[in-house]
XYZ file of N, CA and C in Angstrom:
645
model
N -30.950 9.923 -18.989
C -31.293 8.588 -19.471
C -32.582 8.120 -18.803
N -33.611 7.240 -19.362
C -34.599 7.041 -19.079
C -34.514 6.356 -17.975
N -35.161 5.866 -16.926
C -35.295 4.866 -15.336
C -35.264 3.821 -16.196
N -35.806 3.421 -16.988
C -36.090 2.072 -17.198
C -34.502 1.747 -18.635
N -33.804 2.148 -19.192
C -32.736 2.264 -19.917
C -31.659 1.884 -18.657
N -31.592 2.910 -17.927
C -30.609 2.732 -16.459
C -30.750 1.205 -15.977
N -32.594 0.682 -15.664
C -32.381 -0.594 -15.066
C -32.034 -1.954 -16.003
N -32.055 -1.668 -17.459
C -31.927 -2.695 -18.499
C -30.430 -3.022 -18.529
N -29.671 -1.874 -18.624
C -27.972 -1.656 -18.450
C -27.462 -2.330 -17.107
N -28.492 -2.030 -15.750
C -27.887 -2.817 -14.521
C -28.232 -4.276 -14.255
N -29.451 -4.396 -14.743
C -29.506 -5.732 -15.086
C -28.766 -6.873 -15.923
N -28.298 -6.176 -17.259
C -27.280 -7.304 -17.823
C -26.354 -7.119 -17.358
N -25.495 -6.345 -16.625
C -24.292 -6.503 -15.757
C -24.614 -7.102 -14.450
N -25.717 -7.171 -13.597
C -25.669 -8.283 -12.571
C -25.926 -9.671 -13.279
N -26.608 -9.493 -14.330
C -26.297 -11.395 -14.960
C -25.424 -11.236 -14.960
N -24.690 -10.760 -15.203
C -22.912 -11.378 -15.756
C -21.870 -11.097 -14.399
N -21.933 -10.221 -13.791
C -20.750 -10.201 -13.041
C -21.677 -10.345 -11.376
N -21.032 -11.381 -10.666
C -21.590 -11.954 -9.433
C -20.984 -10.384 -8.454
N -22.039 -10.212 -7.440
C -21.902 -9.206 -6.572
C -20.148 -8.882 -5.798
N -20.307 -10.731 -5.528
C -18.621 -10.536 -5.050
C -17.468 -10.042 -5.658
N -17.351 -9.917 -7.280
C -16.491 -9.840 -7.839
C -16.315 -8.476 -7.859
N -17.542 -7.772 -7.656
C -17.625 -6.345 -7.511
C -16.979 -5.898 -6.423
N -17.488 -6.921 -5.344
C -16.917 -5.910 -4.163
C -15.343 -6.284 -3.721
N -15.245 -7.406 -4.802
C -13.668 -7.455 -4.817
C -12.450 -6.150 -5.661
N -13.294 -6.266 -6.700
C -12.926 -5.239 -7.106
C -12.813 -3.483 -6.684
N -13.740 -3.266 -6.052
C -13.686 -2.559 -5.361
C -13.084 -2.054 -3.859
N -12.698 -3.337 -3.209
C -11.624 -3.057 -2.390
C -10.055 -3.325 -3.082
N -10.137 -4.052 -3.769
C -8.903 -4.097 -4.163
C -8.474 -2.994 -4.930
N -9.089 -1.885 -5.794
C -8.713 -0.224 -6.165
C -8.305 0.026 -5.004
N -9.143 0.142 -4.001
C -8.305 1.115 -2.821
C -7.510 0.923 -2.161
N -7.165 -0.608 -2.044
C -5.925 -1.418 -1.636
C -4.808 -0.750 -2.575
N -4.837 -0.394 -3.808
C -3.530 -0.535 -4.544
C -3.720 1.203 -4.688
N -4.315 1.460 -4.442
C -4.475 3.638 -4.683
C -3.027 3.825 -3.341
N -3.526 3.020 -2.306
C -3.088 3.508 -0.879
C -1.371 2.580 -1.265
N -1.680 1.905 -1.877
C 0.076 1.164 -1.691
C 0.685 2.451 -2.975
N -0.075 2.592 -3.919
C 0.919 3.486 -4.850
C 1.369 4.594 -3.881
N -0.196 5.557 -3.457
C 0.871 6.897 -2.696
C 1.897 6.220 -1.597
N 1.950 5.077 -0.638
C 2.794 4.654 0.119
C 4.166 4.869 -0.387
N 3.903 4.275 -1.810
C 5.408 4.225 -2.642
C 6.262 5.319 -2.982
N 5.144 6.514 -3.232
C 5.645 7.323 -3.793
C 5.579 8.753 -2.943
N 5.269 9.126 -1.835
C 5.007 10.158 -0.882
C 6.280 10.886 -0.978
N 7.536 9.836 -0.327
C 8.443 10.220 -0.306
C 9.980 10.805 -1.036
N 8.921 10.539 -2.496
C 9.642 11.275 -3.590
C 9.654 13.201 -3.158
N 10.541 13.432 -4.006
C 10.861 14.947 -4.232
C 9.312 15.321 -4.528
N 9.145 16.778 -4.203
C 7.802 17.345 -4.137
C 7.690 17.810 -5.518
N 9.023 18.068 -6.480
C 8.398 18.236 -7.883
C 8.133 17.046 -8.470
N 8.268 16.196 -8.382
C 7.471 15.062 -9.238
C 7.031 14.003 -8.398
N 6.580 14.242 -6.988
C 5.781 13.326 -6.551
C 4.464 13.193 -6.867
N 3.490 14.224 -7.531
C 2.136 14.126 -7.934
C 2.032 13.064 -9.331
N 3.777 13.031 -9.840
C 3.383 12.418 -11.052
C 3.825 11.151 -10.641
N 5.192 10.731 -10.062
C 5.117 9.167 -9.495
C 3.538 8.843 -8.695
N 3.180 9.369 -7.861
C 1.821 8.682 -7.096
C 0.876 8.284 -8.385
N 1.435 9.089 -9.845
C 0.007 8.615 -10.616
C 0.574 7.477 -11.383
N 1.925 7.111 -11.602
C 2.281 6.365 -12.363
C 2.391 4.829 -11.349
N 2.782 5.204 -10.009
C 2.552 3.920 -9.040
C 1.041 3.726 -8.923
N -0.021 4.975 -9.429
C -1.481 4.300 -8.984
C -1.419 2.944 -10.214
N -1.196 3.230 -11.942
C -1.274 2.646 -12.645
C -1.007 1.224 -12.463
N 0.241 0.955 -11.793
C 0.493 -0.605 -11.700
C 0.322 -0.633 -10.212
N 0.087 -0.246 -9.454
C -0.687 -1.061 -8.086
C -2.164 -1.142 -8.386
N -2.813 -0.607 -8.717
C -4.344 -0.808 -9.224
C -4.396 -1.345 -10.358
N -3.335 -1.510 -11.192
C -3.694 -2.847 -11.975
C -3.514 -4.312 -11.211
N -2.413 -4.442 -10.749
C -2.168 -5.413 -9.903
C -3.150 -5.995 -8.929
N -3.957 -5.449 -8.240
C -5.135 -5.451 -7.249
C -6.334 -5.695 -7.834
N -6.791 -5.042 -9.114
C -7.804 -5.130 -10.176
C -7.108 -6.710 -10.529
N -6.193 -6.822 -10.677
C -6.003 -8.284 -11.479
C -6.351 -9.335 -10.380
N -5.653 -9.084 -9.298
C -5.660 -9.993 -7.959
C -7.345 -10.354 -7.876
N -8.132 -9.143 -7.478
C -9.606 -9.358 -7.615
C -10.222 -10.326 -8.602
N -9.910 -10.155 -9.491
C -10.648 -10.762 -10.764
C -10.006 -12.477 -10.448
N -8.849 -12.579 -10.609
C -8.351 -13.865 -9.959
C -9.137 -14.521 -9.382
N -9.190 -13.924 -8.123
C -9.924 -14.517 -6.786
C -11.209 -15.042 -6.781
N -11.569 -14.123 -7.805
C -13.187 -14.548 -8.051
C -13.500 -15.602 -9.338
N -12.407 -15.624 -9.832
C -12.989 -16.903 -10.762
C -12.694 -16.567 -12.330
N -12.721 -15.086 -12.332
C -13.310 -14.544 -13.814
C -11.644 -14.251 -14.564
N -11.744 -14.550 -15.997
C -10.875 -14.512 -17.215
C -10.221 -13.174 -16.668
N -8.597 -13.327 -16.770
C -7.797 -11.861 -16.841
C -6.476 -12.036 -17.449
N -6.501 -11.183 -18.358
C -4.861 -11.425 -18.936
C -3.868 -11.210 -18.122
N -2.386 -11.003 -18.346
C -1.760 -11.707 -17.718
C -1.088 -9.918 -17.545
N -0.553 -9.473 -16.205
C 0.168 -7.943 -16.426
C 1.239 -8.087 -17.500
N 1.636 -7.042 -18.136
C 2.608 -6.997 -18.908
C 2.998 -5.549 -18.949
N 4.016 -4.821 -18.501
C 4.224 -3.515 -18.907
C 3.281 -2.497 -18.539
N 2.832 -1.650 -19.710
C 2.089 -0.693 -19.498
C 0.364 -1.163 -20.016
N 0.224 -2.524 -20.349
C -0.775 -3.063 -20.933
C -1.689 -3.104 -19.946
N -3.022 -2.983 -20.689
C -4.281 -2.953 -19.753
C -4.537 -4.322 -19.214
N -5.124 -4.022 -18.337
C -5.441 -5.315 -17.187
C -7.065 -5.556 -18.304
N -7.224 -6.405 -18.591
C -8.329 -6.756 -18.985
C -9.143 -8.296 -18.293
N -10.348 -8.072 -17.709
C -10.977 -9.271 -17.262
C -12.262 -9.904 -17.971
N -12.747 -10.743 -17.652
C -14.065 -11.363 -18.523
C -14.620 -12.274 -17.169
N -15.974 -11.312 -17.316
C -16.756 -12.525 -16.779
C -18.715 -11.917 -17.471
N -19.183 -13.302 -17.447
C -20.297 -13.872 -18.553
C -19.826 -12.899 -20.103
N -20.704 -12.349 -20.392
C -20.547 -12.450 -21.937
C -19.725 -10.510 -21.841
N -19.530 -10.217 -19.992
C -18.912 -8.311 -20.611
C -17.038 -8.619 -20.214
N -17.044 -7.711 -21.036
C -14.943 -7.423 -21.173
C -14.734 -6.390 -19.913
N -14.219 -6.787 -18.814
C -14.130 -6.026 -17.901
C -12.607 -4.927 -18.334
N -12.517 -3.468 -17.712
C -11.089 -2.870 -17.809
C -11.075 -1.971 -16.647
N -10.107 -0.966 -16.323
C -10.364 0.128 -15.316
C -9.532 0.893 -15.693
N -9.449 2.634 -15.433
C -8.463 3.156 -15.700
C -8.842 4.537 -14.409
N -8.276 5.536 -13.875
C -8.150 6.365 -12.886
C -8.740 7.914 -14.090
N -9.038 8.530 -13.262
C -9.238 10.160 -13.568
C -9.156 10.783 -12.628
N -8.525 12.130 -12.464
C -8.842 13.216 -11.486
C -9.732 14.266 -11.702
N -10.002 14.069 -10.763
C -11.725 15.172 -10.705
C -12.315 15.013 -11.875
N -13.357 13.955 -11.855
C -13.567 13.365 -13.094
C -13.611 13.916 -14.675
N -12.216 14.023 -14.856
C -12.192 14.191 -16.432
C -11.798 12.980 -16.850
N -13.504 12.596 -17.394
C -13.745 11.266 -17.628
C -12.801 11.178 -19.593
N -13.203 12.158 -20.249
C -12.068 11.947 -21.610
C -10.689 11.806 -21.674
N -10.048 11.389 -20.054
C -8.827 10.730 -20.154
C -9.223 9.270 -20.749
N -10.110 8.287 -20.834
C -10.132 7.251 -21.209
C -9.932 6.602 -22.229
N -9.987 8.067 -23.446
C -10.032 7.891 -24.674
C -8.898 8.166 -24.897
N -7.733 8.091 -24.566
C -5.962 8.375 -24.608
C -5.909 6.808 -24.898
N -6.288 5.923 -24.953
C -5.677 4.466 -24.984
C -6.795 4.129 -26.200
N -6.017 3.624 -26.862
C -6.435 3.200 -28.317
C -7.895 1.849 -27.691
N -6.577 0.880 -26.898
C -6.919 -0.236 -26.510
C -8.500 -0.144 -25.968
N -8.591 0.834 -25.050
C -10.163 0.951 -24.543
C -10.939 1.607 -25.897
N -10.749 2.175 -26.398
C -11.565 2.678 -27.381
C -11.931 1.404 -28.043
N -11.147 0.628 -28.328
C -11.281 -0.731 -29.116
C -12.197 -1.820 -28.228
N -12.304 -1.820 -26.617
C -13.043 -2.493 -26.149
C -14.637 -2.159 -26.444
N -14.208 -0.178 -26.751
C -15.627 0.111 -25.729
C -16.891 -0.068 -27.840
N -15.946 -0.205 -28.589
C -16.628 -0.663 -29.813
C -17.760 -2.059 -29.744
N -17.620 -2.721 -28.617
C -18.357 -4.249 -28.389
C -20.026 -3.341 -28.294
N -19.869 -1.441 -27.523
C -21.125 -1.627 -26.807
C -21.904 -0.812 -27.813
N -21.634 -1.190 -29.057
C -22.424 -0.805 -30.177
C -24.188 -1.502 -29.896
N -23.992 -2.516 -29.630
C -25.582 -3.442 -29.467
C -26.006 -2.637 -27.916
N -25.185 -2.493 -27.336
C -25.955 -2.314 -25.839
C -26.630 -0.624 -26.176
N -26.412 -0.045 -26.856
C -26.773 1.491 -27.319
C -28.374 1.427 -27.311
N -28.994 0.305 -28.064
C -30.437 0.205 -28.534
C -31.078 -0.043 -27.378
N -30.468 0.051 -25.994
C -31.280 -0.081 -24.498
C -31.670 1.244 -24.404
N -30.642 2.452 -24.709
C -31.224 3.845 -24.470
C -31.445 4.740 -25.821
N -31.500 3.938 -27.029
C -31.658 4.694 -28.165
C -32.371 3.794 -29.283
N -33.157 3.083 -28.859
C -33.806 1.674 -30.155
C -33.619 2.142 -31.280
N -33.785 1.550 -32.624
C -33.652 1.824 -33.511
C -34.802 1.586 -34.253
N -34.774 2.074 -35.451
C -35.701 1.658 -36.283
C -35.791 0.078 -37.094
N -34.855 -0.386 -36.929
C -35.098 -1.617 -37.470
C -35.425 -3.131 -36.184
N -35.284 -3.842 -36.441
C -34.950 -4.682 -35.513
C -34.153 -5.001 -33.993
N -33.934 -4.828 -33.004
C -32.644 -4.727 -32.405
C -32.002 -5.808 -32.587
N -30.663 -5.142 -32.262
C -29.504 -6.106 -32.233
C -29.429 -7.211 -30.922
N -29.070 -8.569 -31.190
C -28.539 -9.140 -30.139
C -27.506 -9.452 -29.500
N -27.766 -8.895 -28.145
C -26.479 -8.324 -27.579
C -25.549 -9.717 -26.781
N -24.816 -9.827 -27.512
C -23.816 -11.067 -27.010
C -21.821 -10.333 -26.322
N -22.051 -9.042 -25.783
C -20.948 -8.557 -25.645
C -20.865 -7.408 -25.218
N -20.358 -6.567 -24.112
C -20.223 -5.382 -24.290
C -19.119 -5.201 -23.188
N -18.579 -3.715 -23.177
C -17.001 -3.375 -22.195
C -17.956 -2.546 -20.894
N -17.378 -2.910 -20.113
C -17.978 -2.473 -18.511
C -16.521 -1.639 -18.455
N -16.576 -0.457 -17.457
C -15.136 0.106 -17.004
C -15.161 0.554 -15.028
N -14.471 0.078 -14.585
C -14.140 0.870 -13.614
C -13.768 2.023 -13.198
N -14.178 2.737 -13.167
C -13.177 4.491 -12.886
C -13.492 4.621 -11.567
N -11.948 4.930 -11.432
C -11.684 5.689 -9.937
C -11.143 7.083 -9.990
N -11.855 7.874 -9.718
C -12.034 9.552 -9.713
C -11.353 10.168 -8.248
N -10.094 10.547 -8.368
C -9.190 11.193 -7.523
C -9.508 12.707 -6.983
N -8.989 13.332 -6.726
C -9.556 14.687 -6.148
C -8.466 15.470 -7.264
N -7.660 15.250 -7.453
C -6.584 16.052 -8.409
C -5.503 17.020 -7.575
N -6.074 16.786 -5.962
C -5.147 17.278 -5.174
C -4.373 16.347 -4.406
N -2.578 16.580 -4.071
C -1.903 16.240 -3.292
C -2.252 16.456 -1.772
N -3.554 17.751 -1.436
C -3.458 17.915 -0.067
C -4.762 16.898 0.557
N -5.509 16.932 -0.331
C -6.544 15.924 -0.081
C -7.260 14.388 -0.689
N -6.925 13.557 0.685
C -7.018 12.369 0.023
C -6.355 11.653 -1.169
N -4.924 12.043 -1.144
C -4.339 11.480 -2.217
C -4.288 9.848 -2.130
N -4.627 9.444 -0.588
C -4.016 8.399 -0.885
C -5.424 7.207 -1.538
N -6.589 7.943 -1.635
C -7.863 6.998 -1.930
C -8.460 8.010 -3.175
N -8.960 6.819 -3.628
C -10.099 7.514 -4.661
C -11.350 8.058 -3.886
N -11.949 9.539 -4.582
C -12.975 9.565 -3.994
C -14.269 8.849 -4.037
N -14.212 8.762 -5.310
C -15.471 7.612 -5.708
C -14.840 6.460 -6.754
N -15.406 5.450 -7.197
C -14.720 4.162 -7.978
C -16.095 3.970 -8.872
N -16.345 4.299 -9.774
C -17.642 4.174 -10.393
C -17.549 2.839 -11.497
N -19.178 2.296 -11.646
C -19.269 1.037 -12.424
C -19.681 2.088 -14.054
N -18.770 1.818 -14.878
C -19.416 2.673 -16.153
C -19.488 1.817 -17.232
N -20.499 2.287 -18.669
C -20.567 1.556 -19.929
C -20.459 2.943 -20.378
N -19.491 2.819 -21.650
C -19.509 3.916 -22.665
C -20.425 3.793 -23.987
N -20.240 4.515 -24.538
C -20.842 4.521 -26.080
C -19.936 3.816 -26.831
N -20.278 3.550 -28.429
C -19.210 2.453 -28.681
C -17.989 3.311 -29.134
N -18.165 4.842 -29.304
C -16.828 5.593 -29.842
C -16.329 6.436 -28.362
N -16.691 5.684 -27.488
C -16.140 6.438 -25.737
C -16.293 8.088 -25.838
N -17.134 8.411 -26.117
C -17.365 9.826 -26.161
C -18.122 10.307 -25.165
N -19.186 9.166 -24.475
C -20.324 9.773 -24.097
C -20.251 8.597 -22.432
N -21.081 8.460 -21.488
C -21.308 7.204 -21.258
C -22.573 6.785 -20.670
N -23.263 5.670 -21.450
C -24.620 5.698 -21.374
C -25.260 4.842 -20.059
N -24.494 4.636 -19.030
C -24.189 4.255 -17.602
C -23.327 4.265 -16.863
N -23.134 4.920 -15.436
C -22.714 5.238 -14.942
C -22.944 5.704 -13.288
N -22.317 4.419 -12.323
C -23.276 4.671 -10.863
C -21.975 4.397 -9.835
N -21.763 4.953 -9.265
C -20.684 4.502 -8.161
C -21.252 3.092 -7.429
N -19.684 2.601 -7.369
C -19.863 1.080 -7.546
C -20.663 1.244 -6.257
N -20.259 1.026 -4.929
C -21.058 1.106 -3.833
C -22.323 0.909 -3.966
N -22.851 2.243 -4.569
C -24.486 1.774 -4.637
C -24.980 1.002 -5.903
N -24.188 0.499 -6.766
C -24.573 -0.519 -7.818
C -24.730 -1.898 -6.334
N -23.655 -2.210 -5.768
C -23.828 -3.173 -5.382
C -24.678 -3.317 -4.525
N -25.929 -2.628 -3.968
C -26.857 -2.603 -3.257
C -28.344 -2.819 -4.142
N -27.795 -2.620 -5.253
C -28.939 -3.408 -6.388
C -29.260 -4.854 -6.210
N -28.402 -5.228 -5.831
C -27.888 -6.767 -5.525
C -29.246 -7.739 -4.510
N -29.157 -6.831 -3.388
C -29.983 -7.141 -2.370
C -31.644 -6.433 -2.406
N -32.053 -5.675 -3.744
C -33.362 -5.323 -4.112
C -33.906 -6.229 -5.034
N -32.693 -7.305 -5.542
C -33.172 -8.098 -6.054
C -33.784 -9.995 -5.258
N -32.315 -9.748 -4.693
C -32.920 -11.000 -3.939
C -34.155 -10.393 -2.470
N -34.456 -9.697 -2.385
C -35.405 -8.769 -1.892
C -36.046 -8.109 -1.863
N -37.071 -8.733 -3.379
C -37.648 -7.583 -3.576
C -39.002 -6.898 -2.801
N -39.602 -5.942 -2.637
C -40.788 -5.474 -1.987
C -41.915 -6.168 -2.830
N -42.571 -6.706 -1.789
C -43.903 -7.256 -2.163
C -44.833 -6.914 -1.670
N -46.435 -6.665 -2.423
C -47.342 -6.102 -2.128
C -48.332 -7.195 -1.087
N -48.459 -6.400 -0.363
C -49.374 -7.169 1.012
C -51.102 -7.669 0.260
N -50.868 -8.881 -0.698
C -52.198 -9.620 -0.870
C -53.430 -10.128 0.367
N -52.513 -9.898 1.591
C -53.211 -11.247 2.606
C -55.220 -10.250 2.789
N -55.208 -10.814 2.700
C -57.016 -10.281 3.579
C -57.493 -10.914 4.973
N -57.195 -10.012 5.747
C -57.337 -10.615 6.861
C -58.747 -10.668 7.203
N -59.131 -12.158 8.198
C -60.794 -12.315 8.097
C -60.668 -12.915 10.196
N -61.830 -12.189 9.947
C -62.303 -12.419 11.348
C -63.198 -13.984 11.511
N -63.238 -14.598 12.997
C -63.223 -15.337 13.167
C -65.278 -15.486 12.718
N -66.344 -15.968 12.599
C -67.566 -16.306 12.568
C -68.447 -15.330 13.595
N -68.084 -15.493 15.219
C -68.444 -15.046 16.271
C -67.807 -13.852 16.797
N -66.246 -13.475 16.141
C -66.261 -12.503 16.249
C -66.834 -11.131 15.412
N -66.868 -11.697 13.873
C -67.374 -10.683 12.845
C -68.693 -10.265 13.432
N -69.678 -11.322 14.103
C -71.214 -10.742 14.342
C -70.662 -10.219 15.199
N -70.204 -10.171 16.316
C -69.957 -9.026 17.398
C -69.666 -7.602 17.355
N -68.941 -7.712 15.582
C -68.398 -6.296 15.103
C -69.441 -5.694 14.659
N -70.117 -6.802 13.965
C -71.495 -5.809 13.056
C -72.339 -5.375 13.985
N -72.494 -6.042 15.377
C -73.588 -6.023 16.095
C -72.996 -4.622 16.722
N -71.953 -4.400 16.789
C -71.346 -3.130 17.811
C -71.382 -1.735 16.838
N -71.399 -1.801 15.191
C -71.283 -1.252 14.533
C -72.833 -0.880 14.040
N -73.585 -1.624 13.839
C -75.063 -1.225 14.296
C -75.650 -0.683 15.350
């Protein structure tokens, strides 16, 4: 993807979602990764790999919801096996887990496929079109937290928790940065590097002293 496609995509997601909500979100995945394996360690060894994944589902929804709470931003309400869905400015927040990133688990849920249809307009950041562009009043952001796929290592954390946008048929995804260093975008903005204009000038009596020494 082009540098400048990458910074158009990170830019309308820092308008919309405030730094904190990120890094709420982001501790709160690993808060609820570590309470699921807590829950489930001590199951039988033939189906403890699959309880730890079914306790990741509702403790990291729960924590993903708690986050979003805390910070202010729209979240439906848990229900069952239903997606945690949040809103803040004009993107549909969701999250869902993968191991060792096989990221086409995402497309198993109807429901995200149906979110990730909003990022039909956001496409023309890395693919313009020939006509006019679209104006973009909407698109689905996702969380993924990428597991190791092993019980011997690090079951109880994700290895990475990435900020992603899909295509609008979730096939592809046309951004994608581990949250961590998304949120350090944060502080290049309110900081950005500025080019040294000043011209520094010598005093009257000292400049002739320079020329006179330089002659």
């Amino acid at each position: 993807m082009p540098q400048s496609s990458r910074k158009a995509i990170a830019e309308l997601i820092m308008q919309n979602i405030p730094r904190d909500l990120l890094l709420g979100i982001d501790e709160g995945l690993n808060v609820g990764a570590a309470r699921a394996f807590t829950a489930a360690k001590a199951m039988h060894s033939g189906h403890v790999k699959h309880a730890v994944g079914q306790m990741r589902s509702f403790h990291m929804n729960e924590t993903f919801n708690e986050a979003l709470i805390a910070s202010g931003a729209d979240s439906t309400p848990i229900k069952g096996n239903s997606l945690v869905i949040g809103r803040s400015g004009m993107l549909t927040l969701a999250r869902f887990n993968v191991s060792a990133r096989t990221w086409n688990n995402g497309r198993r849920s109807a429901m995200r496929r149906q979110l990730a249809q909003a990022n039909q307009a956001i496409e023309q950041l890395v693919q313009p079109g020939l006509f006019s562009p679209t104006p973009i009043t909407g698109a689905s952001v996702f969380f993924v937290a990428s597991f190791s796929g092993s019980m011997s290592f690090e079951p109880e954390s994700p290895q990475t928790i990435y900020i992603a946008v899909p295509d609008k048929d979730m096939k592809s995804w046309i951004f994608q940065e581990p949250l961590a260093s998304f949120c350090s975008r944060y502080f290049e903005v309110e900081n950005p590097v500025q080019q040294d204009m000043a011209q520094p000038k010598l005093k009257p009596g000292v400049a002739a002293e320079t020329r006179k020494n330089q002659s």
